[in-house]
PDB file of C-alpha atoms in Angstrom:
ATOM      1  CA  MET A   1      34.920   5.618   0.086  1.00  0.00           C
ATOM      2  CA  LEU A   2      34.437   8.992   1.791  1.00  0.00           C
ATOM      3  CA  ALA A   3      32.149   8.137   4.682  1.00  0.00           C
ATOM      4  CA  ASN A   4      35.102   7.558   6.974  1.00  0.00           C
ATOM      5  CA  ILE A   5      36.156  11.209   6.906  1.00  0.00           C
ATOM      6  CA  GLN A   6      32.869  12.754   7.972  1.00  0.00           C
ATOM      7  CA  GLY A   7      33.175  14.966  11.013  1.00  0.00           C
ATOM      8  CA  GLN A   8      36.970  14.947  10.980  1.00  0.00           C
ATOM      9  CA  SER A   9      39.124  18.043  11.285  1.00  0.00           C
ATOM     10  CA  PHE A  10      41.559  18.880   8.503  1.00  0.00           C
ATOM     11  CA  SER A  11      43.600  21.368  10.570  1.00  0.00           C
ATOM     12  CA  LYS A  12      47.340  20.746  10.661  1.00  0.00           C
ATOM     13  CA  ALA A  13      48.595  18.300  13.284  1.00  0.00           C
ATOM     14  CA  ALA A  14      51.112  19.475  15.882  1.00  0.00           C
ATOM     15  CA  PRO A  15      54.760  18.417  15.393  1.00  0.00           C
ATOM     16  CA  SER A  16      56.128  15.399  17.270  1.00  0.00           C
ATOM     17  CA  LEU A  17      57.728  16.286  20.606  1.00  0.00           C
ATOM     18  CA  LEU A  18      58.742  12.978  22.215  1.00  0.00           C
ATOM     19  CA  PRO A  19      62.188  11.631  21.206  1.00  0.00           C
ATOM     20  CA  SER A  20      60.757   8.271  20.100  1.00  0.00           C
ATOM     21  CA  SER A  21      58.022   9.698  17.873  1.00  0.00           C
ATOM     22  CA  LYS A  22      60.382  12.329  16.478  1.00  0.00           C
ATOM     23  CA  GLU A  23      62.758   9.559  15.412  1.00  0.00           C
ATOM     24  CA  VAL A  24      59.961   7.596  13.748  1.00  0.00           C
ATOM     25  CA  ASN A  25      58.999  10.789  11.931  1.00  0.00           C
ATOM     26  CA  GLU A  26      62.586  11.335  10.765  1.00  0.00           C
ATOM     27  CA  ILE A  27      63.756   7.838   9.806  1.00  0.00           C
ATOM     28  CA  GLY A  28      60.624   5.687  10.037  1.00  0.00           C
ATOM     29  CA  TYR A  29      61.437   3.584  13.096  1.00  0.00           C
ATOM     30  CA  THR A  30      62.951   3.511  16.582  1.00  0.00           C
ATOM     31  CA  SER A  31      63.472   1.086  19.448  1.00  0.00           C
ATOM     32  CA  GLY A  32      60.498   0.796  21.786  1.00  0.00           C
ATOM     33  CA  PRO A  33      60.288   0.004  25.515  1.00  0.00           C
ATOM     34  CA  SER A  34      60.652  -3.443  27.084  1.00  0.00           C
ATOM     35  CA  LEU A  35      57.765  -4.990  28.978  1.00  0.00           C
ATOM     36  CA  ASP A  36      57.876  -5.480  32.715  1.00  0.00           C
ATOM     37  CA  LYS A  37      58.637  -9.172  33.342  1.00  0.00           C
ATOM     38  CA  ASP A  38      55.472  -9.750  35.374  1.00  0.00           C
ATOM     39  CA  VAL A  39      53.302  -8.118  32.699  1.00  0.00           C
ATOM     40  CA  LEU A  40      55.006 -10.224  30.028  1.00  0.00           C
ATOM     41  CA  LYS A  41      54.349 -13.445  31.945  1.00  0.00           C
ATOM     42  CA  GLU A  42      50.703 -12.492  32.460  1.00  0.00           C
ATOM     43  CA  ILE A  43      50.208 -11.867  28.735  1.00  0.00           C
ATOM     44  CA  GLN A  44      52.009 -15.082  27.803  1.00  0.00           C
ATOM     45  CA  SER A  45      49.877 -17.102  30.238  1.00  0.00           C
ATOM     46  CA  LEU A  46      46.700 -15.742  28.632  1.00  0.00           C
ATOM     47  CA  TYR A  47      47.569 -16.228  24.970  1.00  0.00           C
ATOM     48  CA  GLU A  48      50.107 -19.040  24.631  1.00  0.00           C
ATOM     49  CA  PRO A  49      47.447 -21.701  25.434  1.00  0.00           C
ATOM     50  CA  ARG A  50      45.333 -20.416  22.524  1.00  0.00           C
ATOM     51  CA  ILE A  51      48.037 -21.321  20.007  1.00  0.00           C
ATOM     52  CA  ALA A  52      46.938 -24.964  20.148  1.00  0.00           C
ATOM     53  CA  GLY A  53      43.605 -23.971  18.595  1.00  0.00           C
ATOM     54  CA  VAL A  54      45.134 -22.287  15.537  1.00  0.00           C
ATOM     55  CA  VAL A  55      44.568 -24.162  12.274  1.00  0.00           C
ATOM     56  CA  PRO A  56      47.157 -23.060   9.667  1.00  0.00           C
ATOM     57  CA  LYS A  57      45.744 -22.126   6.270  1.00  0.00           C
ATOM     58  CA  PRO A  58      47.442 -23.031   2.967  1.00  0.00           C
ATOM     59  CA  THR A  59      46.776 -19.571   1.482  1.00  0.00           C
ATOM     60  CA  GLY A  60      46.337 -16.002   2.670  1.00  0.00           C
ATOM     61  CA  HIS A  61      48.011 -14.329   5.615  1.00  0.00           C
ATOM     62  CA  PRO A  62      50.043 -16.846   7.649  1.00  0.00           C
ATOM     63  CA  PHE A  63      48.900 -15.657  11.054  1.00  0.00           C
ATOM     64  CA  LYS A  64      45.922 -15.569  13.418  1.00  0.00           C
ATOM     65  CA  ASN A  65      44.784 -12.876  15.828  1.00  0.00           C
ATOM     66  CA  LEU A  66      44.293 -14.574  19.201  1.00  0.00           C
ATOM     67  CA  MET A  67      42.544 -11.615  20.825  1.00  0.00           C
ATOM     68  CA  LEU A  68      38.786 -11.952  21.310  1.00  0.00           C
ATOM     69  CA  ASP A  69      35.937  -9.578  22.100  1.00  0.00           C
ATOM     70  CA  GLU A  70      35.752 -10.926  25.646  1.00  0.00           C
ATOM     71  CA  ASP A  71      39.360  -9.828  26.182  1.00  0.00           C
ATOM     72  CA  ILE A  72      38.291  -6.178  26.077  1.00  0.00           C
ATOM     73  CA  THR A  73      38.318  -5.613  29.839  1.00  0.00           C
ATOM     74  CA  ILE A  74      40.152  -3.219  32.112  1.00  0.00           C
ATOM     75  CA  GLU A  75      41.897  -6.177  33.774  1.00  0.00           C
ATOM     76  CA  ASN A  76      43.437  -7.498  30.555  1.00  0.00           C
ATOM     77  CA  PRO A  77      47.171  -6.641  30.505  1.00  0.00           C
ATOM     78  CA  VAL A  78      47.174  -6.074  26.737  1.00  0.00           C
ATOM     79  CA  ILE A  79      44.392  -3.499  27.069  1.00  0.00           C
ATOM     80  CA  ARG A  80      46.221  -1.810  29.925  1.00  0.00           C
ATOM     81  CA  LEU A  81      49.374  -1.719  27.800  1.00  0.00           C
ATOM     82  CA  ALA A  82      47.463  -0.223  24.870  1.00  0.00           C
ATOM     83  CA  PHE A  83      46.466   2.772  27.003  1.00  0.00           C
ATOM     84  CA  SER A  84      49.848   3.058  28.736  1.00  0.00           C
ATOM     85  CA  LYS A  85      52.161   6.032  28.419  1.00  0.00           C
ATOM     86  CA  ASP A  86      54.750   3.697  26.867  1.00  0.00           C
ATOM     87  CA  ILE A  87      52.531   2.852  23.871  1.00  0.00           C
ATOM     88  CA  LEU A  88      49.704   5.359  23.526  1.00  0.00           C
ATOM     89  CA  ASP A  89      51.642   8.556  24.204  1.00  0.00           C
ATOM     90  CA  PRO A  90      54.282   8.096  21.454  1.00  0.00           C
ATOM     91  CA  ALA A  91      51.517   7.133  19.012  1.00  0.00           C
ATOM     92  CA  MET A  92      49.405  10.187  19.829  1.00  0.00           C
ATOM     93  CA  ASP A  93      52.462  12.417  19.700  1.00  0.00           C
ATOM     94  CA  TYR A  94      53.498  11.012  16.310  1.00  0.00           C
ATOM     95  CA  PHE A  95      50.228  12.217  14.819  1.00  0.00           C
ATOM     96  CA  GLY A  96      50.107  15.483  16.744  1.00  0.00           C
ATOM     97  CA  ASN A  97      47.106  14.066  18.643  1.00  0.00           C
ATOM     98  CA  LYS A  98      45.092  13.776  15.393  1.00  0.00           C
ATOM     99  CA  VAL A  99      45.039   9.996  15.593  1.00  0.00           C
ATOM    100  CA  GLN A 100      42.788   6.961  15.663  1.00  0.00           C
ATOM    101  CA  PHE A 101      43.402   3.565  17.250  1.00  0.00           C
ATOM    102  CA  GLU A 102      43.169   1.286  14.214  1.00  0.00           C
ATOM    103  CA  SER A 103      43.769  -2.235  15.523  1.00  0.00           C
ATOM    104  CA  LEU A 104      44.922  -4.322  18.452  1.00  0.00           C
ATOM    105  CA  GLN A 105      46.244  -7.792  17.720  1.00  0.00           C
ATOM    106  CA  VAL A 106      47.899 -10.680  19.518  1.00  0.00           C
ATOM    107  CA  LEU A 107      49.284 -12.296  16.392  1.00  0.00           C
ATOM    108  CA  TYR A 108      50.434 -15.877  16.209  1.00  0.00           C
ATOM    109  CA  SER A 109      52.430 -16.441  13.016  1.00  0.00           C
ATOM    110  CA  TYR A 110      52.615 -20.132  12.177  1.00  0.00           C
ATOM    111  CA  PRO A 111      55.370 -21.939  10.254  1.00  0.00           C
ATOM    112  CA  THR A 112      55.026 -22.044   6.470  1.00  0.00           C
ATOM    113  CA  ASP A 113      56.883 -23.561   3.531  1.00  0.00           C
ATOM    114  CA  GLY A 114      56.879 -22.923  -0.186  1.00  0.00           C
ATOM    115  CA  LYS A 115      55.985 -19.766  -2.048  1.00  0.00           C
ATOM    116  CA  LEU A 116      55.853 -16.512  -0.106  1.00  0.00           C
ATOM    117  CA  ARG A 117      52.385 -15.056   0.364  1.00  0.00           C
ATOM    118  CA  GLU A 118      50.673 -11.829   1.379  1.00  0.00           C
ATOM    119  CA  SER A 119      52.550 -10.065   4.209  1.00  0.00           C
ATOM    120  CA  GLN A 120      55.584 -12.344   3.766  1.00  0.00           C
ATOM    121  CA  MET A 121      56.412 -10.275   0.680  1.00  0.00           C
ATOM    122  CA  TRP A 122      57.743  -6.733   0.708  1.00  0.00           C
ATOM    123  CA  HIS A 123      54.966  -4.154   0.983  1.00  0.00           C
ATOM    124  CA  LYS A 124      53.788  -0.946   2.604  1.00  0.00           C
ATOM    125  CA  ASP A 125      50.495  -0.778   4.485  1.00  0.00           C
ATOM    126  CA  PHE A 126      47.899   0.936   2.340  1.00  0.00           C
ATOM    127  CA  GLY A 127      45.174   1.971   4.801  1.00  0.00           C
ATOM    128  CA  ASP A 128      46.666   5.433   5.310  1.00  0.00           C
ATOM    129  CA  ASN A 129      49.579   7.614   4.220  1.00  0.00           C
ATOM    130  CA  LYS A 130      50.981   7.645   7.758  1.00  0.00           C
ATOM    131  CA  SER A 131      50.744   4.894  10.346  1.00  0.00           C
ATOM    132  CA  PHE A 132      52.300   3.727  13.615  1.00  0.00           C
ATOM    133  CA  HIS A 133      53.030   0.148  14.646  1.00  0.00           C
ATOM    134  CA  ALA A 134      54.124  -0.729  18.162  1.00  0.00           C
ATOM    135  CA  ILE A 135      55.336  -4.333  17.856  1.00  0.00           C
ATOM    136  CA  VAL A 136      56.148  -6.321  21.000  1.00  0.00           C
ATOM    137  CA  TYR A 137      57.561  -9.847  20.823  1.00  0.00           C
ATOM    138  CA  LEU A 138      56.055 -12.373  23.248  1.00  0.00           C
ATOM    139  CA  ASN A 139      58.697 -14.982  22.497  1.00  0.00           C
ATOM    140  CA  ASP A 140      62.370 -14.691  21.614  1.00  0.00           C
ATOM    141  CA  VAL A 141      62.961 -13.815  17.962  1.00  0.00           C
ATOM    142  CA  ILE A 142      66.699 -14.158  17.548  1.00  0.00           C
ATOM    143  CA  ASP A 143      67.197 -15.597  14.063  1.00  0.00           C
ATOM    144  CA  LYS A 144      65.445 -15.780  10.696  1.00  0.00           C
ATOM    145  CA  SER A 145      63.655 -19.044  11.512  1.00  0.00           C
ATOM    146  CA  HIS A 146      61.592 -17.165  14.108  1.00  0.00           C
ATOM    147  CA  GLY A 147      60.097 -14.849  11.465  1.00  0.00           C
ATOM    148  CA  PRO A 148      61.415 -11.426  12.499  1.00  0.00           C
ATOM    149  CA  PHE A 149      59.805  -8.179  11.403  1.00  0.00           C
ATOM    150  CA  VAL A 150      62.014  -6.963   8.535  1.00  0.00           C
ATOM    151  CA  PHE A 151      61.994  -3.459   7.088  1.00  0.00           C
ATOM    152  CA  VAL A 152      63.924  -0.649   5.439  1.00  0.00           C
ATOM    153  CA  SER A 153      64.092   2.959   6.550  1.00  0.00           C
ATOM    154  CA  LYS A 154      61.824   5.732   5.366  1.00  0.00           C
ATOM    155  CA  SER A 155      64.535   7.156   3.101  1.00  0.00           C
ATOM    156  CA  ASP A 156      65.506   3.767   1.648  1.00  0.00           C
ATOM    157  CA  SER A 157      61.828   3.036   0.967  1.00  0.00           C
ATOM    158  CA  ARG A 158      61.841   5.983  -1.426  1.00  0.00           C
ATOM    159  CA  LYS A 159      64.299   4.063  -3.624  1.00  0.00           C
ATOM    160  CA  ILE A 160      61.562   1.563  -4.483  1.00  0.00           C
ATOM    161  CA  THR A 161      59.703   2.273  -7.724  1.00  0.00           C
ATOM    162  CA  PRO A 162      56.514   4.229  -6.919  1.00  0.00           C
ATOM    163  CA  SER A 163      53.208   2.711  -7.976  1.00  0.00           C
ATOM    164  CA  ILE A 164      49.553   3.661  -7.697  1.00  0.00           C
ATOM    165  CA  LEU A 165      48.849  -0.051  -7.256  1.00  0.00           C
ATOM    166  CA  ILE A 166      49.360  -2.040  -4.067  1.00  0.00           C
ATOM    167  CA  ARG A 167      52.680  -3.819  -4.520  1.00  0.00           C
ATOM    168  CA  ARG A 168      53.731  -7.185  -3.089  1.00  0.00           C
ATOM    169  CA  ILE A 169      57.367  -7.523  -4.107  1.00  0.00           C
ATOM    170  CA  ASP A 170      59.602 -10.588  -4.049  1.00  0.00           C
ATOM    171  CA  ASP A 171      63.121 -10.408  -2.632  1.00  0.00           C
ATOM    172  CA  GLN A 172      64.932 -10.420  -5.962  1.00  0.00           C
ATOM    173  CA  ARG A 173      62.985  -7.478  -7.377  1.00  0.00           C
ATOM    174  CA  PHE A 174      63.021  -5.581  -4.091  1.00  0.00           C
ATOM    175  CA  LEU A 175      66.771  -5.854  -3.528  1.00  0.00           C
ATOM    176  CA  LYS A 176      67.415  -4.771  -7.111  1.00  0.00           C
ATOM    177  CA  GLU A 177      65.318  -1.636  -6.618  1.00  0.00           C
ATOM    178  CA  LEU A 178      66.756  -1.023  -3.136  1.00  0.00           C
ATOM    179  CA  GLY A 179      70.295  -0.821  -4.496  1.00  0.00           C
ATOM    180  CA  ASP A 180      72.681   0.253  -1.731  1.00  0.00           C
ATOM    181  CA  GLY A 181      69.874   0.558   0.832  1.00  0.00           C
ATOM    182  CA  GLU A 182      70.002  -1.457   4.053  1.00  0.00           C
ATOM    183  CA  VAL A 183      67.605  -4.215   5.105  1.00  0.00           C
ATOM    184  CA  LYS A 184      66.969  -4.138   8.864  1.00  0.00           C
ATOM    185  CA  TYR A 185      65.902  -7.091  11.006  1.00  0.00           C
ATOM    186  CA  PHE A 186      64.096  -6.564  14.295  1.00  0.00           C
ATOM    187  CA  TYR A 187      65.548  -9.299  16.477  1.00  0.00           C
ATOM    188  CA  GLY A 188      64.734  -9.285  20.163  1.00  0.00           C
ATOM    189  CA  LYS A 189      64.006 -11.148  23.348  1.00  0.00           C
ATOM    190  CA  SER A 190      60.442 -11.616  24.538  1.00  0.00           C
ATOM    191  CA  GLY A 191      59.095  -8.307  25.808  1.00  0.00           C
ATOM    192  CA  GLU A 192      61.235  -6.137  23.527  1.00  0.00           C
ATOM    193  CA  SER A 193      59.595  -3.809  21.030  1.00  0.00           C
ATOM    194  CA  VAL A 194      60.006  -1.562  18.022  1.00  0.00           C
ATOM    195  CA  PHE A 195      58.044   1.435  16.738  1.00  0.00           C
ATOM    196  CA  VAL A 196      57.779   1.744  12.953  1.00  0.00           C
ATOM    197  CA  ASP A 197      55.658   3.509  10.351  1.00  0.00           C
ATOM    198  CA  PRO A 198      54.454   0.666   8.066  1.00  0.00           C
ATOM    199  CA  ALA A 199      52.895   3.128   5.612  1.00  0.00           C
ATOM    200  CA  LYS A 200      56.264   4.824   5.020  1.00  0.00           C
ATOM    201  CA  CYS A 201      58.649   1.866   5.406  1.00  0.00           C
ATOM    202  CA  TYR A 202      58.617  -1.193   3.176  1.00  0.00           C
ATOM    203  CA  HIS A 203      58.528  -4.307   5.326  1.00  0.00           C
ATOM    204  CA  TYR A 204      57.607  -7.961   5.616  1.00  0.00           C
ATOM    205  CA  GLY A 205      57.193 -10.507   8.402  1.00  0.00           C
ATOM    206  CA  SER A 206      55.930 -13.923   9.482  1.00  0.00           C
ATOM    207  CA  ARG A 207      58.429 -15.937   7.427  1.00  0.00           C
ATOM    208  CA  CYS A 208      58.442 -18.468  10.239  1.00  0.00           C
ATOM    209  CA  LYS A 209      59.930 -21.910  10.540  1.00  0.00           C
ATOM    210  CA  GLU A 210      59.009 -21.774  14.225  1.00  0.00           C
ATOM    211  CA  GLY A 211      55.911 -20.059  15.578  1.00  0.00           C
ATOM    212  CA  ARG A 212      56.061 -16.392  16.593  1.00  0.00           C
ATOM    213  CA  LEU A 213      53.762 -14.599  19.039  1.00  0.00           C
ATOM    214  CA  ALA A 214      53.677 -10.796  19.044  1.00  0.00           C
ATOM    215  CA  LEU A 215      51.540  -7.814  19.976  1.00  0.00           C
ATOM    216  CA  PHE A 216      50.674  -5.332  17.235  1.00  0.00           C
ATOM    217  CA  PHE A 217      49.190  -1.976  18.269  1.00  0.00           C
ATOM    218  CA  THR A 218      48.358   0.061  15.150  1.00  0.00           C
ATOM    219  CA  PHE A 219      47.390   3.732  14.945  1.00  0.00           C
ATOM    220  CA  ASN A 220      46.480   5.849  11.905  1.00  0.00           C
ATOM    221  CA  THR A 221      45.671   9.463  11.173  1.00  0.00           C
ATOM    222  CA  SER A 222      42.207  10.790  11.991  1.00  0.00           C
ATOM    223  CA  THR A 223      41.439  10.713   8.237  1.00  0.00           C
ATOM    224  CA  PRO A 224      42.587   7.284   6.977  1.00  0.00           C
ATOM    225  CA  PHE A 225      42.001   6.067   3.445  1.00  0.00           C
ATOM    226  CA  MET A 226      39.884   3.216   4.792  1.00  0.00           C
ATOM    227  CA  ILE A 227      38.645   1.842   8.092  1.00  0.00           C
ATOM    228  CA  MET A 228      39.083  -1.892   8.406  1.00  0.00           C
ATOM    229  CA  PRO A 229      36.807  -4.036  10.615  1.00  0.00           C
ATOM    230  CA  SER A 230      38.545  -4.598  13.942  1.00  0.00           C
ATOM    231  CA  LEU A 231      38.051  -5.290  17.631  1.00  0.00           C
ATOM    232  CA  ILE A 232      38.608  -1.588  18.245  1.00  0.00           C
ATOM    233  CA  LYS A 233      35.686  -0.549  16.057  1.00  0.00           C
ATOM    234  CA  LYS A 234      33.362  -3.181  17.529  1.00  0.00           C
ATOM    235  CA  ASN A 235      34.227  -2.335  21.131  1.00  0.00           C
ATOM    236  CA  LYS A 236      34.873   1.405  20.968  1.00  0.00           C
ATOM    237  CA  VAL A 237      32.296   2.382  23.614  1.00  0.00           C
ATOM    238  CA  LYS A 238      33.683  -0.138  26.088  1.00  0.00           C
ATOM    239  CA  LEU A 239      37.241   0.960  25.285  1.00  0.00           C
ATOM    240  CA  PHE A 240      36.296   4.591  25.883  1.00  0.00           C
ATOM    241  CA  GLU A 241      35.091   3.770  29.399  1.00  0.00           C
ATOM    242  CA  ILE A 242      38.244   1.746  30.034  1.00  0.00           C
ATOM    243  CA  GLY A 243      40.421   4.547  28.690  1.00  0.00           C
ATOM    244  CA  LYS A 244      38.786   7.136  30.945  1.00  0.00           C
ATOM    245  CA  THR A 245      39.591   4.980  33.980  1.00  0.00           C
ATOM    246  CA  LEU A 246      43.133   4.044  32.977  1.00  0.00           C
ATOM    247  CA  ARG A 247      44.088   7.506  31.719  1.00  0.00           C
ATOM    248  CA  PRO A 248      42.281  10.190  33.753  1.00  0.00           C
ATOM    249  CA  ASP A 249      45.065  12.556  32.638  1.00  0.00           C
ATOM    250  CA  LEU A 250      43.776  12.505  29.050  1.00  0.00           C
ATOM    251  CA  ASP A 251      41.067  14.833  27.788  1.00  0.00           C
ATOM    252  CA  PRO A 252      37.917  12.700  27.201  1.00  0.00           C
ATOM    253  CA  ASP A 253      37.471  14.395  23.827  1.00  0.00           C
ATOM    254  CA  LYS A 254      40.907  13.110  22.781  1.00  0.00           C
ATOM    255  CA  LEU A 255      39.872   9.600  23.780  1.00  0.00           C
ATOM    256  CA  LYS A 256      36.659   9.969  21.791  1.00  0.00           C
ATOM    257  CA  ASN A 257      38.607  11.059  18.718  1.00  0.00           C
ATOM    258  CA  LEU A 258      41.075   8.212  19.240  1.00  0.00           C
ATOM    259  CA  LEU A 259      38.205   5.707  19.157  1.00  0.00           C
ATOM    260  CA  ARG A 260      36.078   7.562  16.579  1.00  0.00           C
ATOM    261  CA  LEU A 261      33.174   8.205  18.943  1.00  0.00           C
TER     262      LEU A 261
END
C-alpha cells in the first residue's frame, strides 16, 4: 500500500538532541517523566469507572481502549498530556521532527489464563521501521501479576533470528535465541512512565492476573509502512485546533505534518 506516503518528504531527519530521545535512539528505551499527582487523579477519575463496562474476549488482544471520540477535547487531561513538552517534544525530537502521531490509547488490560495470545507473545511492532511509545501506568505495576511491559534492548533484539514474516514468539524459543541478552521489566508506581521504540525492541505485555490501566502514546515516522485506523486519524482536524491552542510555540506546519493534514 503506497497511498500513505503521498506528499511526504524523503529528506533526512535531523539527529536527536534531547537526552531522553538520544537514549532511545542509542539503546531503544529510557525512563520517562512522572505525572503530576493532580493530573494522575483526574485521569484515573475519568477512566477507572469505564473498566466495569469492559467485556473480556476469549481470543485476540487481551485489552480494550477506553478512550472515545468524545474525549477529544482541550479540557481532557490525556489530550493535554499528549501535546505536552514531556511527551510530544521527545517524540518529535526522536524523529527529527519528521513524525506522525499514530495512536492515543487508554488501555485496560484484563486478566487472562491459558495459552498466550497476540501481544502477550514476544514481537516487534510492524507498522513502521522506527516507532516511539510513551507508556504511563495509571495503577501500580509492581510484580508480574500486574502485567508489566517487558522488553529487551535494541542491541539484544538483534540477537533474535531475522524474518520477513511477522513473528509472535513464545518464551522458550525467544530466550533460546536471546542467549545472554537481558529481559527488562518496566515496573512502576501509578504515574510513572517509560519511552521505548517498539519497532526496534522485542517486547510483550498484558500478561495480567490483575487488571492494568495504562496510557499509550504512539508516534511513527512521516512515512510509515501502514496507517492503522485510530482516534487520531478520525479527529485530526479537531486535534490540530487543540494543538494550536495548547502549543502556540510550535510551527502550525509541524502540527499539520504530525496529524497528516
